[in-house]
C-alpha cells in the first residue's frame, strides 16, 4: 500500500514533582485512522538560569500513555476511593544519557485511532519551601513529538459482497476494512476458493479500530476448512480490519476470495442486506445507511463495484443470545463544566422484567467529557420484590451492550470485552461505580434480574424488579471531600479536573488518611502560627512609649493581619477566615514589609540630620520621614501586586532603607568626627543583638523552612522578627530645649534660637548648637 507520514510536536513544558494529578503535565495528541505505526520521540533537557543545567542532578521522569482519555496514575501507591474503577495505562521511565539532555522512543504498532494522552512528572521531592529568586532553580523541560505512518486507499469490504484477490509472490499480505454499524451482533469473515502451491497457506486476522497485530484474533486457513472467523458482540459504529497474510516461505502466487457477513440482531433471521448506496465510494461510515438497514427484497440490488460479485442471500440462524433488545436513550442535561446529568425517559425508576434485560445508553462527547468522572448509582426498591430473593445485575460496557446468551450468567466479560459489574439485592440495596477519566463514546448499561437458588442464579418467574438509576458526570470524586480542592486544569484547548489534597491526605479523591494530620495537630499548628504574632505587643509598647506612633500603628496592622491570615491559610479543618483569602494575604505581606521599612527609617533619625543640613527650612524638613513612609507604602503595594512571592519585594525595600540609614549615620559621623551611635552600650545591648536576631530569622525563612516543619519554623520567624524590632527601634528623643527670648531693648534687639538636643547617648549632652539668629 501507499504510506503517508505525518508529524506532530508540542511546546516544551516545565515538569514538576508529583504531589497530585494537578502537578503533572498533560499532552494531547490525535492519531488518524489507518495508522500502522506511531513513534513518540520524548525529548528532555535541563535548564538553569537560562543556560544548560549541566550541574543539575539527574531526576527520573515518568511518562504515561493512554488512548481515549488521560491516564489515571498512582505513583505514590495511595488508596482509591471505594467503588472506583481504575483504567489501565502504560508507563515509561526516562533515564539520563547526557549531562543536560536525554531522549526516549516509544513505538506503538497499529495504535488505536483518536485521542491519545501523555502525562509526565518528576519524582516527589522533600517539599522544601524556597524563596523565589534566591537562587537559580533547576528546570526539567519535556517535549514529546509524534511521527505516524498511515496507509491510504485501504480496500473496503462491503457486507455480503465477494471480493477476489490474487496475491503476487513478492507480496506478504492484503489488508481490508469493513464498517460495522449499530445493532450488529456478529461479524463473519470468510476466505473462499483459496488456491496456492501448498493448499491455502494463509492466516486470517481480524481486529477492531486498527490494523491487526500478531496477537489479534486469528485463524490458520490450512487447518480449517472452510476458513471462517466469527466475532460475536462486535463494537458498534467502528471499522473492523481484515488482514489476509501469507505463511512465510511459501513460494508462488495465491488467489482467494474474501467476504464478510454481518448479522443484524434486530432481525436475527437474516444477515445484514447487501445494500450499497451510491455514496459508498466516499469510504465514509454514514454511507452504510441507517441503523438496521433494509431487508432482502426491500430494494433492487445495486450495481456491483469493481472486483466484487453479487452475493447469494444467506439465512443465518441466530441463537437466542444474539438477539438485541431495545436500547433506551438518555437525555443529556449540562449544568456546568464536567457537571452533566443523564436523565432516563419515564425514569429515574426503571422496571427490570424477568424475561429480558433493560438496556440504556449514555453518550459521552468526544474529548469534552473525558476529563471528569462518570458516576453510576443503582438503588433497588426492595418492596417491589414481593419477598423473592432477587438480585439485579448491571453490566456497563463501552461501545457495545453485553447481553449473554446464558440466562444465568452474571459476568460482564468475554474473550474480547471487559465491562464493569454492579449488583443490588435486598441485603445490599445500593451500588455505586465511579470511572475517572472515562473514554468517550457510547456506554451501555444492561440490567438483568435473576433469582438466587441452591444451584446458583436462575431466571425469575414473575417478579419485575424496580431500580432507581442515576448516571451523571462530575469534575471530581465527591468534590474531593473536606480535605481536598477540585481544580479545573487546562492544557492548550483540553480541560480536565483533578483533586489537590491538604492536611496530609492523599489519593485520587483525597480519601487516603495514612499520612493525614490529626485534629489536635491541626489545632496546634494553627495556634502556634496565630499566637506567635503576640510577640509584636512589646514592640508596639516600646514604640508608643518612645512616641513612634506611626511605627506602632504599622506593627498593630501587621500583627492583626498576620494572625488572621494564618488562621485562614491552614490546610485542614481548623480554619477561620474573616475576609477573602487574597485580601488577608496581601495585607499580611504588606504589613511585614512595611514593618521593616518604618523600623529602618526610624533608626536613621532623618529629621535632625535634615534640619542641621538645611537651616532655612524649619517647616518643610520635619516632613521628610513622613514622605518616605508614604512613598514606601505605595511602592511596596505596587511590588506586591506585581509579584507577591518575589525575593526583591523583601530585599529591595530593606536595602534601600538600610542605604538611607547608612547615609544618615555617615553624615553624623563626619560632622561630629565621632562614630555614630557613639556609645558602646547602644551597640552591645541593642544594635548587635537586634541585627543577629533579624539575620537568624531571615536564614530560617530562606533555607530551613519546608512543608513539614512550616508551622513551627514560621512561628519562630514571627517571634524573631518581632523581637528584633524591639531591639532595633531607637529610643525616645529628648524634648526640645529653647532659650527664652532676651530682654527687649529699645530700638533694636536680638533673640537667640538654640536647637534641641538629640537623644540621650547619641550626642554629648553639653553640646548645644545655635540654629539661627532671629531679628526681633
XYZ file of C-alpha atoms in Angstrom:
776
model
C 0.000 0.000 0.000
C 0.856 3.672 -0.093
C 2.190 5.116 3.174
C 1.851 8.731 4.296
C 3.916 10.152 7.175
C 2.565 12.843 9.492
C 4.491 14.759 12.147
C 3.174 16.422 15.318
C 5.003 18.243 18.100
C 4.173 20.058 21.308
C 5.754 23.004 23.089
C 8.292 22.100 25.823
C 6.889 22.408 29.324
C 8.459 22.530 32.745
C 7.901 19.374 34.789
C 7.009 19.462 38.474
C 7.498 16.962 41.312
C 4.455 14.766 41.755
C 2.093 15.641 44.580
C -1.256 15.057 42.908
C -2.595 14.804 39.381
C -2.805 18.612 39.400
C 1.018 18.771 39.313
C 1.521 16.670 36.159
C 1.961 17.966 32.624
C -0.594 16.599 30.164
C -0.114 16.420 26.387
C -2.905 15.693 23.918
C -2.375 14.065 20.504
C -4.715 12.800 17.803
C -3.785 9.714 15.796
C -5.559 9.444 12.425
C -7.304 6.343 11.156
C -5.444 3.605 9.264
C -2.218 4.297 11.199
C 0.155 1.331 11.108
C 2.834 2.718 13.434
C 3.154 5.645 15.822
C 6.538 6.738 17.175
C 6.805 9.125 20.110
C 10.115 10.910 20.415
C 10.438 12.042 24.045
C 12.932 14.894 24.480
C 14.003 16.043 27.949
C 16.590 18.699 28.790
C 17.709 20.724 31.801
C 17.932 24.469 32.229
C 19.347 26.624 34.994
C 19.212 30.379 34.760
C 18.555 30.376 31.017
C 21.528 28.108 30.245
C 22.021 24.371 30.080
C 21.828 22.788 33.510
C 24.918 20.587 33.384
C 25.240 20.748 37.165
C 21.623 19.835 37.856
C 21.050 16.393 39.404
C 19.618 13.597 37.293
C 15.967 13.084 38.218
C 13.990 10.292 36.612
C 10.993 11.295 34.516
C 7.914 9.093 34.299
C 5.697 9.256 31.215
C 2.244 7.642 30.949
C 0.388 6.758 27.733
C -3.307 6.093 27.297
C -5.746 6.062 24.409
C -9.113 7.770 24.647
C -8.635 9.629 27.949
C -5.889 10.789 30.345
C -4.145 8.164 32.442
C -5.354 7.538 35.987
C -1.982 7.331 37.720
C -0.996 6.444 41.260
C 2.796 6.747 41.658
C 2.551 7.154 45.440
C 0.563 3.892 45.791
C -2.290 5.523 47.666
C -5.756 4.063 48.171
C -8.501 4.892 45.710
C -11.982 5.757 46.968
C -14.446 2.938 47.358
C -16.307 1.747 44.240
C -13.753 3.358 41.916
C -12.663 1.592 38.742
C -9.068 2.295 37.736
C -8.427 2.033 33.979
C -5.026 0.802 32.917
C -2.255 2.723 31.176
C 1.333 2.230 30.083
C 4.212 3.870 31.972
C 7.752 4.588 30.820
C 10.683 5.929 32.885
C 13.334 8.039 31.172
C 16.952 7.934 32.354
C 19.653 10.446 31.516
C 22.217 9.644 28.841
C 23.876 13.082 28.599
C 24.624 15.701 31.297
C 21.842 18.016 30.196
C 19.754 16.146 27.635
C 18.146 12.782 27.053
C 15.727 11.264 24.576
C 13.435 8.280 24.627
C 11.439 6.499 21.954
C 8.087 4.791 22.409
C 6.663 2.813 19.476
C 3.077 1.627 19.090
C 2.298 -0.697 16.218
C -1.201 -0.297 14.792
C -2.350 2.147 17.503
C -5.999 2.814 18.145
C -7.129 5.924 16.254
C -8.387 9.013 18.026
C -7.197 10.857 21.084
C -4.011 9.875 22.927
C -2.807 11.470 26.136
C 0.688 11.669 27.607
C 1.251 12.584 31.262
C 4.737 13.334 32.667
C 6.092 14.301 36.072
C 9.188 14.281 38.287
C 9.524 12.167 41.442
C 8.095 13.519 44.672
C 10.510 15.871 46.456
C 11.050 16.649 50.131
C 8.743 19.685 49.974
C 11.316 22.420 50.627
C 9.919 25.952 50.593
C 12.351 28.168 48.708
C 12.248 31.912 48.315
C 11.563 32.866 44.739
C 14.610 34.442 43.106
C 17.079 33.467 45.847
C 18.960 31.166 43.501
C 18.525 29.734 40.036
C 16.466 26.574 40.235
C 16.987 23.574 38.009
C 14.223 23.214 35.461
C 13.428 19.967 33.680
C 11.678 20.532 30.361
C 9.812 17.821 28.483
C 8.784 17.909 24.821
C 7.007 14.996 23.071
C 6.985 14.605 19.319
C 4.805 12.185 17.350
C 5.508 10.616 13.969
C 2.755 8.473 12.436
C 2.773 6.369 9.303
C -0.622 5.533 7.878
C -1.934 3.598 4.938
C -4.118 5.242 2.314
C -6.629 3.671 -0.044
C -7.240 0.558 2.045
C -9.674 -1.708 0.227
C -13.176 -1.635 1.692
C -15.220 -4.810 2.057
C -18.973 -4.406 1.696
C -21.123 -6.813 3.687
C -22.494 -9.605 1.529
C -20.166 -8.976 -1.425
C -17.357 -11.254 -2.535
C -14.008 -9.682 -3.299
C -11.490 -11.563 -5.423
C -7.803 -11.151 -4.790
C -4.595 -12.541 -6.195
C -1.530 -12.190 -4.003
C 1.696 -11.915 -6.023
C 4.767 -13.925 -4.970
C 6.542 -10.839 -3.636
C 3.555 -9.740 -1.546
C 3.115 -10.925 2.016
C -0.374 -9.713 2.930
C -3.554 -7.916 1.920
C -5.412 -5.522 4.210
C -9.132 -4.714 4.102
C -11.606 -2.940 6.310
C -15.348 -3.152 6.828
C -17.620 -0.808 8.763
C -19.801 -2.359 11.462
C -22.957 -0.331 12.170
C -25.072 -0.413 15.296
C -27.249 -3.392 16.188
C -24.745 -5.868 14.784
C -24.384 -8.992 16.895
C -21.926 -10.964 14.770
C -19.224 -10.444 12.172
C -18.321 -13.435 9.995
C -15.226 -13.166 7.801
C -14.698 -15.994 5.296
C -11.949 -16.860 2.813
C -13.263 -18.798 -0.211
C -11.682 -20.605 -3.151
C -8.185 -20.290 -1.855
C -5.610 -21.686 -4.294
C -1.892 -21.873 -3.772
C 1.107 -24.135 -4.216
C 0.545 -25.733 -0.823
C -3.214 -25.671 -0.484
C -4.343 -22.462 1.311
C -1.227 -21.105 3.076
C -2.997 -18.064 4.604
C -3.577 -16.555 8.009
C -6.807 -14.661 8.607
C -6.627 -11.937 11.264
C -9.351 -9.526 12.350
C -9.167 -6.549 14.704
C -11.429 -3.644 15.582
C -10.495 0.037 15.065
C -6.891 -0.581 13.883
C -4.954 -2.988 11.648
C -4.408 -6.438 13.215
C -1.395 -7.350 15.322
C 0.340 -10.667 15.913
C -1.878 -11.305 18.952
C -5.171 -10.332 17.308
C -7.946 -12.805 16.661
C -6.503 -15.139 14.015
C -7.270 -18.345 12.112
C -4.946 -20.639 10.137
C -6.703 -21.433 6.888
C -4.554 -24.562 6.328
C -6.125 -26.199 9.363
C -9.707 -25.004 8.959
C -11.961 -25.613 6.011
C -13.950 -23.570 5.348
C -11.785 -20.700 6.608
C -14.315 -18.733 8.661
C -13.607 -16.389 11.519
C -16.601 -15.229 13.574
C -16.623 -12.351 16.063
C -19.543 -12.087 18.456
C -20.598 -8.799 20.025
C -18.513 -6.520 17.794
C -18.033 -2.846 18.573
C -20.743 -0.716 17.009
C -20.010 2.201 14.700
C -16.376 1.229 14.131
C -14.165 -0.076 11.358
C -13.001 -3.683 11.505
C -9.737 -4.516 9.764
C -9.198 -7.849 7.991
C -5.639 -8.990 7.271
C -5.033 -11.916 4.961
C -1.393 -12.911 5.459
C 0.646 -15.484 3.614
C 2.702 -18.005 5.550
C 6.416 -17.210 5.455
C 8.457 -19.162 2.953
C 5.524 -20.059 0.697
C 6.518 -19.620 -2.980
C 4.268 -18.604 -5.824
C 1.082 -16.619 -6.007
C -2.067 -17.252 -4.007
C -5.580 -16.432 -5.193
C -8.617 -16.301 -2.925
C -11.952 -14.650 -2.276
C -12.937 -12.835 0.903
C -16.409 -11.926 2.086
C -17.960 -10.504 5.230
C -21.393 -11.227 6.652
C -22.923 -9.011 9.373
C -25.753 -10.353 11.499
C -28.388 -7.771 12.334
C -29.534 -8.610 15.850
C -32.730 -6.639 15.358
C -33.557 -9.109 12.542
C -31.862 -12.323 13.617
C -33.354 -14.434 10.859
C -31.432 -12.633 8.109
C -27.923 -11.453 7.517
C -27.375 -7.761 7.046
C -28.503 -6.991 3.484
C -26.075 -6.083 0.714
C -27.300 -2.518 0.462
C -24.736 -0.262 -1.178
C -25.677 3.380 -1.662
C -24.168 5.428 -4.407
C -22.028 7.327 -1.890
C -20.193 4.209 -0.731
C -17.206 5.124 -2.842
C -16.618 8.004 -0.414
C -15.453 5.455 2.158
C -17.409 7.119 4.970
C -19.225 5.346 7.803
C -22.565 7.045 7.075
C -22.522 5.526 3.583
C -23.958 2.326 5.019
C -27.320 3.894 5.665
C -29.496 3.959 8.738
C -29.378 1.616 11.683
C -30.921 -1.711 10.817
C -30.566 -1.296 7.081
C -33.024 -2.870 4.644
C -34.150 -6.450 4.455
C -33.556 -8.523 1.353
C -36.056 -7.622 -1.315
C -36.759 -4.154 0.099
C -34.804 -2.546 -2.733
C -33.288 -3.710 -6.002
C -29.643 -4.825 -5.794
C -27.212 -2.039 -6.737
C -24.544 -2.218 -9.335
C -21.530 -4.228 -8.304
C -18.338 -2.353 -7.568
C -15.191 -3.357 -9.346
C -13.734 -6.626 -8.193
C -16.856 -7.823 -6.342
C -19.693 -10.173 -7.136
C -23.335 -10.141 -6.129
C -23.926 -12.244 -3.076
C -26.344 -15.066 -2.635
C -28.861 -14.390 0.141
C -27.756 -16.305 3.224
C -30.017 -17.117 6.136
C -28.157 -17.349 9.411
C -29.995 -18.895 12.307
C -29.023 -16.839 15.304
C -29.183 -18.270 18.786
C -31.334 -16.557 21.368
C -28.308 -14.785 22.814
C -27.692 -12.909 19.563
C -30.968 -11.072 19.847
C -30.616 -7.438 20.769
C -33.113 -5.638 22.912
C -34.306 -2.056 22.506
C -31.792 0.486 23.773
C -33.369 3.272 25.768
C -31.611 6.626 25.264
C -30.821 9.135 27.980
C -31.352 12.868 27.996
C -28.201 14.933 28.453
C -28.540 17.943 30.757
C -25.393 20.073 31.035
C -25.233 22.091 34.244
C -21.611 23.214 34.168
C -18.172 22.071 33.044
C -17.973 18.322 33.765
C -21.322 18.579 35.512
C -23.750 16.631 33.337
C -26.813 14.639 34.364
C -28.194 11.852 32.181
C -31.945 11.569 32.619
C -33.890 8.500 31.580
C -37.209 8.952 29.851
C -40.038 7.870 32.159
C -37.420 7.480 34.890
C -35.476 7.554 37.132
C -37.251 4.391 38.362
C -36.601 1.542 35.952
C -38.566 -1.690 35.728
C -36.449 -4.782 35.033
C -38.649 -7.612 33.697
C -37.740 -11.230 34.445
C -37.527 -12.422 30.849
C -35.253 -9.829 29.202
C -32.669 -7.205 30.084
C -33.237 -3.460 30.177
C -30.560 -1.664 28.149
C -29.652 2.025 28.398
C -27.077 4.119 26.554
C -25.004 7.022 27.911
C -23.251 9.103 25.277
C -20.083 10.962 26.282
C -18.980 13.671 23.888
C -15.557 13.274 22.247
C -12.695 14.913 24.175
C -15.057 17.164 26.133
C -16.283 14.571 28.655
C -13.106 12.553 29.171
C -11.641 14.891 31.804
C -14.235 14.226 34.513
C -15.652 11.265 36.459
C -18.509 9.063 35.242
C -20.739 8.140 38.191
C -23.348 5.394 38.199
C -25.707 4.585 41.060
C -28.224 1.720 41.391
C -30.738 1.604 44.234
C -33.140 -1.325 44.492
C -36.732 -0.828 45.596
C -36.982 -3.765 47.989
C -40.767 -3.530 48.193
C -41.044 -4.456 44.501
C -39.509 -7.923 45.052
C -42.607 -9.399 46.668
C -40.474 -11.373 49.105
C -38.415 -13.102 46.405
C -34.631 -13.418 46.628
C -33.976 -11.310 43.545
C -30.628 -9.839 42.542
C -30.387 -7.217 39.804
C -27.100 -7.310 37.914
C -25.863 -4.398 35.836
C -23.187 -4.614 33.148
C -21.606 -1.372 31.985
C -19.727 -1.792 28.711
C -18.097 0.580 26.298
C -19.288 0.759 22.689
C -21.451 -2.402 22.716
C -24.097 -3.773 25.115
C -23.290 -7.132 26.665
C -26.290 -9.480 26.766
C -25.211 -13.011 27.487
C -26.930 -15.997 25.860
C -26.840 -17.765 29.213
C -29.814 -16.657 31.244
C -27.990 -17.407 34.483
C -24.785 -15.580 33.563
C -23.598 -12.895 35.971
C -20.318 -11.982 34.311
C -19.544 -8.861 32.322
C -16.562 -10.228 30.444
C -15.982 -12.161 27.240
C -12.853 -13.027 25.299
C -12.835 -9.610 23.633
C -14.885 -7.484 26.056
C -14.404 -6.399 29.645
C -17.088 -4.449 31.449
C -17.985 -3.339 34.968
C -20.351 -5.398 37.105
C -22.839 -3.946 39.596
C -25.367 -5.829 41.689
C -28.122 -4.950 44.157
C -30.385 -7.169 46.252
C -32.495 -6.994 49.370
C -29.409 -7.077 51.618
C -27.257 -4.567 49.706
C -29.766 -2.321 48.005
C -27.260 0.349 46.879
C -24.368 0.003 44.454
C -22.102 2.706 43.062
C -19.471 2.859 40.368
C -17.046 5.674 39.572
C -14.837 5.760 36.478
C -12.249 8.562 36.492
C -11.396 9.916 33.064
C -13.793 7.682 31.099
C -13.298 7.005 27.430
C -15.733 8.947 25.313
C -18.366 7.414 23.072
C -21.339 5.235 23.963
C -21.564 3.403 27.280
C -24.245 0.722 27.507
C -25.815 -0.418 30.777
C -27.645 -3.755 30.709
C -29.809 -4.566 33.737
C -30.859 -8.166 34.369
C -32.848 -9.660 37.261
C -32.024 -13.188 38.489
C -33.221 -15.178 41.451
C -30.804 -16.935 43.776
C -31.373 -20.658 44.326
C -29.418 -23.563 45.715
C -27.931 -24.199 42.275
C -26.915 -20.628 41.624
C -28.807 -17.892 39.812
C -31.808 -18.683 37.644
C -34.309 -16.552 35.751
C -37.078 -15.268 37.945
C -40.662 -16.320 37.410
C -42.999 -13.353 37.550
C -41.110 -10.726 39.547
C -40.432 -7.333 37.991
C -37.770 -5.538 39.990
C -37.778 -1.768 40.279
C -34.437 0.038 40.342
C -33.609 3.703 40.818
C -30.932 4.573 38.258
C -28.772 7.678 38.447
C -25.966 8.489 35.997
C -24.039 11.737 35.961
C -20.686 13.258 35.128
C -18.819 15.215 37.826
C -15.449 17.008 37.884
C -14.013 15.073 40.860
C -14.974 12.204 43.138
C -17.238 13.578 45.892
C -15.814 17.027 45.189
C -12.527 15.849 46.795
C -14.075 15.775 50.285
C -13.331 18.231 53.098
C -9.564 17.759 52.826
C -9.217 18.470 49.113
C -9.918 21.012 46.439
C -11.237 20.129 42.994
C -9.285 22.101 40.418
C -10.192 22.672 36.792
C -7.000 22.420 34.755
C -6.214 23.159 31.136
C -3.578 22.079 28.661
C -3.877 24.041 25.435
C -7.539 23.547 24.477
C -8.171 20.470 26.636
C -9.879 20.746 30.036
C -9.684 18.223 32.860
C -10.259 18.186 36.602
C -8.169 16.793 39.464
C -8.076 16.845 43.256
C -5.407 18.682 45.229
C -5.283 17.310 48.773
C -4.199 19.008 52.002
C -3.516 18.263 55.666
C -1.573 15.121 54.788
C -4.475 13.445 52.968
C -3.721 11.712 49.673
C -5.372 9.692 46.964
C -7.430 10.342 43.863
C -10.350 11.657 45.924
C -8.337 12.776 48.995
C -9.595 9.759 50.963
C -6.276 8.142 51.937
C -5.543 9.133 55.545
C -2.331 7.135 56.008
C -0.335 10.365 56.466
C -3.188 12.651 57.483
C -2.821 15.259 60.225
C -4.891 14.684 63.332
C -7.304 17.314 64.616
C -5.018 18.039 67.565
C -2.055 18.572 65.272
C -4.072 20.927 63.063
C -5.221 22.889 66.111
C -1.680 23.083 67.481
C -0.209 24.343 64.205
C -2.935 26.972 63.857
C -2.454 28.229 67.401
C 1.337 28.392 67.007
C 1.159 30.411 63.803
C -1.501 32.756 65.168
C -0.377 33.253 68.762
C 3.262 33.774 67.791
C 2.184 37.160 66.449
C 1.534 38.264 70.056
C 5.295 38.888 70.138
C 4.530 42.176 68.347
C 2.927 43.539 71.546
C 6.289 44.513 73.162
C 7.463 46.420 70.031
C 4.117 48.209 69.958
C 4.516 49.213 73.635
C 8.098 50.380 73.076
C 7.046 52.401 70.013
C 4.176 54.085 71.896
C 6.397 54.847 74.891
C 9.020 56.379 72.558
C 6.361 58.454 70.750
C 6.726 56.443 67.492
C 3.004 56.365 66.895
C 3.169 55.726 63.156
C 5.502 52.791 63.686
C 3.222 51.412 66.392
C 0.260 51.602 64.014
C 2.176 49.610 61.393
C 3.109 46.940 63.951
C -0.510 46.612 65.071
C -1.605 46.292 61.429
C 0.994 43.562 60.829
C 0.078 41.660 63.987
C -3.650 41.725 63.202
C -3.491 40.603 59.574
C -0.715 38.062 60.116
C -2.821 36.403 62.811
C -5.970 36.126 60.725
C -4.096 35.302 57.524
C -2.533 32.223 59.118
C -5.888 31.314 60.660
C -7.329 31.296 57.135
C -4.299 29.670 55.460
C -4.458 26.338 57.298
C -4.771 23.187 55.169
C -7.114 21.283 57.460
C -10.500 21.962 59.001
C -9.229 24.303 61.743
C -9.733 27.361 59.546
C -11.177 30.787 60.299
C -11.419 33.496 57.641
C -12.735 36.968 58.445
C -12.459 38.099 54.814
C -11.263 36.822 51.452
C -8.035 34.857 51.482
C -6.357 37.028 48.851
C -7.049 40.203 50.844
C -5.636 38.684 54.026
C -2.506 37.509 52.221
C -1.885 40.902 50.623
C -2.299 42.735 53.927
C -0.031 40.265 55.723
C 2.745 40.665 53.158
C 2.337 44.448 53.063
C 2.416 44.720 56.852
C 5.564 42.592 57.100
C 7.442 44.688 54.542
C 6.189 47.982 55.990
C 7.382 46.906 59.446
C 10.913 46.508 58.123
C 10.676 49.772 56.205
C 9.436 52.015 59.041
C 11.840 50.453 61.556
C 14.924 51.164 59.450
C 13.710 54.677 58.569
C 13.150 55.347 62.266
C 16.681 54.143 63.028
C 18.046 56.653 60.508
C 16.702 59.631 62.542
C 16.431 61.787 59.450
C 14.706 64.809 60.954
C 17.649 66.186 62.974
C 20.054 65.491 60.085
C 17.972 67.378 57.568
C 17.400 70.229 59.975
C 21.080 70.702 60.512
C 21.851 70.387 56.797
C 19.222 72.910 55.777
C 18.833 75.547 58.409
C 16.378 77.597 56.440
C 13.520 75.072 56.233
C 12.033 74.680 59.707
C 8.560 73.944 58.285
C 9.416 71.567 55.406
C 12.215 69.489 56.887
C 10.236 67.752 59.661
C 8.022 66.189 56.952
C 10.904 64.285 55.291
C 10.396 60.963 57.212
C 6.646 61.052 56.583
C 7.283 61.427 52.844
C 9.474 58.330 52.913
C 6.844 56.399 54.868
C 4.158 57.212 52.336
C 6.413 56.610 49.359
C 7.453 53.219 50.756
C 3.836 52.161 51.288
C 2.911 52.999 47.697
C 5.962 51.330 46.167
C 5.565 48.198 48.290
C 1.903 47.900 47.319
C 2.880 48.096 43.659
C 5.633 45.486 44.076
C 3.336 43.059 45.901
C 0.719 43.398 43.205
C 3.305 42.501 40.554
C 4.881 39.536 42.359
C 3.815 38.654 45.853
C 6.473 35.997 46.459
C 9.469 37.646 44.809
C 12.763 37.912 46.613
C 13.274 41.595 45.781
C 9.992 42.531 47.418
C 11.815 41.974 50.701
C 15.393 42.757 49.734
C 14.650 45.888 47.688
C 12.953 47.979 50.390
C 15.271 46.636 53.078
C 18.430 47.518 51.170
C 17.057 50.921 50.170
C 16.113 51.750 53.775
C 19.463 50.478 55.030
C 21.169 52.696 52.476
C 19.286 55.749 53.749
C 20.202 54.824 57.310
C 23.872 54.359 56.392
C 23.982 57.764 54.686
C 22.378 59.464 57.688
C 24.710 57.786 60.163
C 27.743 58.575 57.991
C 26.720 62.235 57.776
C 26.509 62.450 61.577
C 29.863 60.652 61.968
C 31.623 63.078 59.587
C 30.006 66.149 61.120
C 30.885 65.185 64.694
C 34.108 63.396 63.897
C 32.937 60.606 66.145
C 31.440 57.179 65.454
C 27.641 57.172 65.427
C 25.974 55.926 67.571
C 28.804 56.870 69.909
C 28.001 54.749 72.987
C 29.183 51.157 73.144
C 26.175 50.196 75.224
C 23.893 51.031 72.292
C 25.926 48.746 70.033
C 26.402 45.938 72.548
C 22.909 45.713 74.049
C 20.643 46.868 71.225
C 22.002 47.080 67.698
C 24.139 43.922 67.553
C 21.588 41.612 69.248
C 18.775 43.007 67.075
C 20.802 42.543 63.893
C 21.744 38.968 64.849
C 18.125 38.073 65.651
C 16.926 39.528 62.341
C 19.673 37.679 60.425
C 18.724 34.388 62.121
C 15.089 34.927 61.160
C 15.991 35.561 57.530
C 18.202 32.439 57.393
C 15.426 30.255 58.840
C 12.909 31.705 56.395
C 15.129 31.264 53.352
C 16.942 27.968 53.915
C 15.302 25.857 56.648
C 11.570 26.133 56.051
C 9.843 23.102 54.482
C 6.251 21.968 54.178
C 6.641 19.545 57.073
C 8.209 21.997 59.550
C 6.389 25.090 58.284
C 4.110 25.586 61.255
C 6.860 25.827 63.882
C 9.686 27.325 61.762
C 7.366 30.085 60.587
C 6.205 30.638 64.154
C 9.838 31.075 65.191
C 10.177 33.535 62.289
C 7.343 35.605 63.787
C 8.986 35.595 67.207
C 12.425 36.563 65.895
C 11.249 39.354 63.598
C 9.090 40.903 66.300
C 11.903 40.548 68.838
C 14.441 42.200 66.553
C 12.147 45.206 66.130
C 12.103 45.687 69.909
C 15.897 45.851 69.938
C 16.450 47.970 66.839
C 13.842 50.656 67.407
C 15.715 53.801 68.602
C 14.908 55.340 71.989
C 12.697 58.325 72.524
C 14.136 61.735 71.600
C 14.553 64.296 74.392
C 12.098 67.182 74.418
C 13.442 70.294 72.765
C 15.079 72.997 74.884
C 14.867 76.553 73.684
C 16.451 79.534 75.389
C 13.975 82.187 76.421
C 13.930 85.448 74.499
C 16.419 88.118 75.549
C 15.065 91.239 77.201
C 13.894 93.641 74.576
C 15.918 96.764 74.238
C 14.630 99.940 72.928
C 15.207 100.330 69.245
C 16.853 97.056 68.359
C 17.193 93.708 69.957
C 18.082 90.082 69.206
C 16.536 86.714 70.063
C 18.851 83.715 70.457
C 17.334 80.433 68.980
C 19.027 77.288 70.300
C 18.429 73.915 68.636
C 17.065 70.964 70.613
C 19.476 68.397 71.959
C 19.468 64.980 70.378
C 18.587 61.798 72.181
C 20.497 60.598 75.217
C 23.512 58.506 74.367
C 23.874 59.767 70.831
C 25.461 63.203 71.324
C 27.361 64.954 74.082
C 24.748 66.484 76.402
C 26.886 69.606 76.853
C 26.822 70.443 73.169
C 24.153 72.961 72.135
C 24.180 74.229 68.581
C 22.865 77.594 67.558
C 20.204 77.268 64.874
C 19.708 80.832 63.793
C 19.780 84.396 64.951
C 16.389 85.945 64.639
C 15.804 89.645 64.445
C 13.167 90.697 66.915
